[in-house]
Amino acid sequence: MSKRNITDIKGQTKKIACLSCAIQKGEVESPGGSILSSKYFEAHQDYEIPIPGFIIIASKRHLQSVDEFTEEEQRDFMKFLCRLRRGMRKALKISVVYLIQEEDTSHHFHIWVFPRYNWMAKKFGCKIQSVRPIMEYAREHLKTASNLKKVDTATQKLKQFFK
Ligand SMILES: [Zn+2]
């Protein structure tokens, strides 16, 4: 697999083949570390986009699509997703998320649990077409100390909730 440069939310760049595998193996650390882990799945703050509570659920195995899940992974995934969503609602007061999975951008299964905040709708509108501009805006303008602290606080709150 060819390697690519990837820049984390603090601006540090690393050369990585598969980001999800690198996180699972501990070769790179997701911002704030692992939030929730089961036998088959793991959740962490998005590596590149500094939006508080923007959580990625990744499979521990390197697979691409839900149709490759074993029966056990299917059951585990649904429980995992519901548990994470509940934690985001209770610990972070996030009332709306978008769930997004793009099978063509990575060959390692991961799903975006993308939180919606009021500033997003005001500035970029709603629905799927607003997500990429919000992410680009966050990547360009939200790597500030105060926002990175908000990202870290959200991660810590979730970790505490799932303890
Ligand atoms: Zn992988």
mmCIF file of C-alpha atoms and ligand atoms in Angstrom:
data_model
loop_
_atom_site.group_PDB
_atom_site.id
_atom_site.type_symbol
_atom_site.label_atom_id
_atom_site.label_comp_id
_atom_site.label_asym_id
_atom_site.label_seq_id
_atom_site.Cartn_x
_atom_site.Cartn_y
_atom_site.Cartn_z
ATOM 1 C CA MET A 1 0.000 0.000 0.000
ATOM 2 C CA SER A 2 1.408 3.404 -0.925
ATOM 3 C CA LYS A 3 2.117 5.877 1.845
ATOM 4 C CA ARG A 4 0.710 9.368 2.022
ATOM 5 C CA ASN A 5 1.324 12.393 4.181
ATOM 6 C CA ILE A 6 -1.300 13.055 6.773
ATOM 7 C CA THR A 7 -1.456 16.062 9.085
ATOM 8 C CA ASP A 8 -3.001 15.781 12.538
ATOM 9 C CA ILE A 9 -5.164 18.425 14.226
ATOM 10 C CA LYS A 10 -2.079 20.013 15.813
ATOM 11 C CA GLY A 11 -0.362 20.392 12.451
ATOM 12 C CA GLN A 12 2.138 17.541 12.701
ATOM 13 C CA THR A 13 2.649 15.607 9.456
ATOM 14 C CA LYS A 14 3.458 11.909 9.208
ATOM 15 C CA LYS A 15 3.794 9.448 6.356
ATOM 16 C CA ILE A 16 1.238 6.676 6.746
ATOM 17 C CA ALA A 17 -0.025 3.767 4.632
ATOM 18 C CA CYS A 18 -3.306 3.009 6.418
ATOM 19 C CA LEU A 19 -4.261 5.530 9.103
ATOM 20 C CA SER A 20 -6.730 3.228 10.876
ATOM 21 C CA CYS A 21 -4.182 0.390 10.995
ATOM 22 C CA ALA A 22 -1.496 2.804 12.217
ATOM 23 C CA ILE A 23 -3.811 3.947 15.048
ATOM 24 C CA GLN A 24 -4.748 0.348 15.939
ATOM 25 C CA LYS A 25 -1.080 -0.651 16.042
ATOM 26 C CA GLY A 26 -0.162 2.395 18.126
ATOM 27 C CA GLU A 27 2.176 3.741 15.437
ATOM 28 C CA VAL A 28 0.326 7.041 15.629
ATOM 29 C CA GLU A 29 -1.903 8.293 18.401
ATOM 30 C CA SER A 30 -5.339 9.708 17.697
ATOM 31 C CA PRO A 31 -5.926 13.129 19.318
ATOM 32 C CA GLY A 32 -6.504 12.463 23.024
ATOM 33 C CA GLY A 33 -6.314 8.687 22.550
ATOM 34 C CA SER A 34 -8.958 5.997 22.302
ATOM 35 C CA ILE A 35 -12.475 6.955 23.469
ATOM 36 C CA LEU A 36 -14.200 3.603 23.345
ATOM 37 C CA SER A 37 -13.057 0.146 22.367
ATOM 38 C CA SER A 38 -14.728 -3.238 21.936
ATOM 39 C CA LYS A 39 -13.424 -6.549 20.672
ATOM 40 C CA TYR A 40 -13.878 -5.460 17.056
ATOM 41 C CA PHE A 41 -14.191 -1.675 16.949
ATOM 42 C CA GLU A 42 -12.525 1.431 18.269
ATOM 43 C CA ALA A 43 -13.607 5.080 18.463
ATOM 44 C CA HIS A 44 -11.419 8.184 18.499
ATOM 45 C CA GLN A 45 -11.445 11.892 17.698
ATOM 46 C CA ASP A 46 -10.870 12.529 13.980
ATOM 47 C CA TYR A 47 -7.137 12.684 13.296
ATOM 48 C CA GLU A 48 -7.191 15.609 10.866
ATOM 49 C CA ILE A 49 -10.204 17.799 11.557
ATOM 50 C CA PRO A 50 -10.349 19.820 14.803
ATOM 51 C CA ILE A 51 -14.086 19.727 15.476
ATOM 52 C CA PRO A 52 -14.962 18.777 19.075
ATOM 53 C CA GLY A 53 -16.727 15.427 19.205
ATOM 54 C CA PHE A 54 -16.075 14.563 15.555
ATOM 55 C CA ILE A 55 -15.652 10.849 16.209
ATOM 56 C CA ILE A 56 -14.405 8.097 13.958
ATOM 57 C CA ILE A 57 -15.436 4.488 14.515
ATOM 58 C CA ALA A 58 -12.975 2.107 12.855
ATOM 59 C CA SER A 59 -12.917 -1.660 12.625
ATOM 60 C CA LYS A 60 -9.923 -3.292 14.248
ATOM 61 C CA ARG A 61 -9.523 -5.558 11.223
ATOM 62 C CA HIS A 62 -8.445 -4.105 7.913
ATOM 63 C CA LEU A 63 -11.617 -4.553 5.897
ATOM 64 C CA GLN A 64 -13.525 -2.239 3.605
ATOM 65 C CA SER A 65 -17.241 -2.769 3.819
ATOM 66 C CA VAL A 66 -19.977 -3.749 6.270
ATOM 67 C CA ASP A 67 -20.760 -6.765 4.105
ATOM 68 C CA GLU A 68 -17.426 -8.233 5.204
ATOM 69 C CA PHE A 69 -18.437 -8.163 8.875
ATOM 70 C CA THR A 70 -18.816 -11.520 10.585
ATOM 71 C CA GLU A 71 -22.102 -12.138 12.450
ATOM 72 C CA GLU A 72 -20.316 -11.292 15.659
ATOM 73 C CA GLU A 73 -18.915 -8.051 14.235
ATOM 74 C CA GLN A 74 -22.387 -7.080 12.999
ATOM 75 C CA ARG A 75 -23.841 -7.410 16.489
ATOM 76 C CA ASP A 76 -20.858 -5.733 18.118
ATOM 77 C CA PHE A 77 -20.979 -2.831 15.677
ATOM 78 C CA MET A 78 -24.611 -1.964 16.308
ATOM 79 C CA LYS A 79 -24.117 -2.013 20.067
ATOM 80 C CA PHE A 80 -20.936 0.004 19.729
ATOM 81 C CA LEU A 81 -22.543 2.648 17.531
ATOM 82 C CA CYS A 82 -25.552 3.051 19.831
ATOM 83 C CA ARG A 83 -23.348 3.230 22.909
ATOM 84 C CA LEU A 84 -21.108 5.876 21.377
ATOM 85 C CA ARG A 85 -24.050 7.956 20.155
ATOM 86 C CA ARG A 86 -25.638 7.814 23.607
ATOM 87 C CA GLY A 87 -22.370 8.991 25.154
ATOM 88 C CA MET A 88 -22.125 11.906 22.717
ATOM 89 C CA ARG A 89 -25.665 12.955 23.569
ATOM 90 C CA LYS A 90 -25.218 12.668 27.329
ATOM 91 C CA ALA A 91 -21.629 13.799 27.840
ATOM 92 C CA LEU A 92 -21.378 16.384 25.039
ATOM 93 C CA LYS A 93 -25.050 17.394 24.604
ATOM 94 C CA ILE A 94 -24.821 16.722 20.867
ATOM 95 C CA SER A 95 -28.421 16.468 19.678
ATOM 96 C CA VAL A 96 -27.778 15.789 15.966
ATOM 97 C CA VAL A 97 -25.055 13.854 14.142
ATOM 98 C CA TYR A 98 -24.518 12.750 10.567
ATOM 99 C CA LEU A 99 -23.283 9.201 10.017
ATOM 100 C CA ILE A 100 -21.099 8.974 6.941
ATOM 101 C CA GLN A 101 -19.118 6.143 5.449
ATOM 102 C CA GLU A 102 -17.227 6.471 2.184
ATOM 103 C CA GLU A 103 -16.043 3.106 0.914
ATOM 104 C CA ASP A 104 -13.938 4.674 -1.808
ATOM 105 C CA THR A 105 -11.740 7.033 0.198
ATOM 106 C CA SER A 106 -10.084 4.485 2.451
ATOM 107 C CA HIS A 107 -9.835 0.745 2.262
ATOM 108 C CA HIS A 108 -10.146 0.444 5.988
ATOM 109 C CA PHE A 109 -13.696 0.499 7.312
ATOM 110 C CA HIS A 110 -14.440 3.643 9.291
ATOM 111 C CA ILE A 111 -17.545 5.660 9.854
ATOM 112 C CA TRP A 112 -17.739 9.371 10.628
ATOM 113 C CA VAL A 113 -19.957 10.362 13.502
ATOM 114 C CA PHE A 114 -20.125 14.011 12.580
ATOM 115 C CA PRO A 115 -21.680 16.369 15.146
ATOM 116 C CA ARG A 116 -23.822 19.274 14.037
ATOM 117 C CA TYR A 117 -23.351 22.571 15.874
ATOM 118 C CA ASN A 118 -25.360 25.759 15.413
ATOM 119 C CA TRP A 119 -22.428 27.667 13.878
ATOM 120 C CA MET A 120 -22.262 25.094 11.079
ATOM 121 C CA ALA A 121 -25.821 25.611 9.863
ATOM 122 C CA LYS A 122 -25.491 29.394 10.097
ATOM 123 C CA LYS A 123 -22.274 29.505 8.095
ATOM 124 C CA PHE A 124 -22.556 26.504 5.767
ATOM 125 C CA GLY A 125 -26.150 25.305 5.753
ATOM 126 C CA CYS A 126 -27.299 21.749 6.392
ATOM 127 C CA LYS A 127 -27.276 18.325 4.763
ATOM 128 C CA ILE A 128 -24.454 16.341 3.251
ATOM 129 C CA GLN A 129 -23.201 19.077 0.903
ATOM 130 C CA SER A 130 -22.310 21.275 3.886
ATOM 131 C CA VAL A 131 -19.974 18.718 5.457
ATOM 132 C CA ARG A 132 -16.906 19.048 3.230
ATOM 133 C CA PRO A 133 -16.823 22.880 3.416
ATOM 134 C CA ILE A 134 -17.195 22.670 7.213
ATOM 135 C CA MET A 135 -14.297 20.219 7.387
ATOM 136 C CA GLU A 136 -12.101 22.387 5.163
ATOM 137 C CA TYR A 137 -12.978 25.445 7.227
ATOM 138 C CA ALA A 138 -12.081 23.614 10.435
ATOM 139 C CA ARG A 139 -8.809 22.351 8.944
ATOM 140 C CA GLU A 140 -7.829 25.874 7.868
ATOM 141 C CA HIS A 141 -9.120 28.019 10.690
ATOM 142 C CA LEU A 142 -9.787 25.991 13.838
ATOM 143 C CA LYS A 143 -6.310 24.791 14.807
ATOM 144 C CA THR A 144 -6.273 27.520 17.441
ATOM 145 C CA ALA A 145 -5.223 26.849 21.029
ATOM 146 C CA SER A 146 -8.713 27.580 22.351
ATOM 147 C CA ASN A 147 -10.430 25.292 19.862
ATOM 148 C CA LEU A 148 -7.895 22.483 20.307
ATOM 149 C CA LYS A 149 -8.656 22.712 24.005
ATOM 150 C CA LYS A 150 -12.366 22.257 23.230
ATOM 151 C CA VAL A 151 -11.539 19.199 21.130
ATOM 152 C CA ASP A 152 -9.477 17.759 23.959
ATOM 153 C CA THR A 153 -12.154 18.515 26.545
ATOM 154 C CA ALA A 154 -14.766 16.710 24.430
ATOM 155 C CA THR A 155 -12.491 13.666 24.119
ATOM 156 C CA GLN A 156 -11.821 13.629 27.854
ATOM 157 C CA LYS A 157 -15.537 13.960 28.692
ATOM 158 C CA LEU A 158 -16.359 10.992 26.476
ATOM 159 C CA LYS A 159 -13.540 8.896 27.895
ATOM 160 C CA GLN A 160 -14.781 9.713 31.386
ATOM 161 C CA PHE A 161 -18.355 8.813 30.393
ATOM 162 C CA PHE A 162 -17.299 5.397 29.101
ATOM 163 C CA LYS A 163 -15.000 4.581 32.005
HETATM 164 ZN ZN ZN B 1 -6.020 -0.697 7.695
#
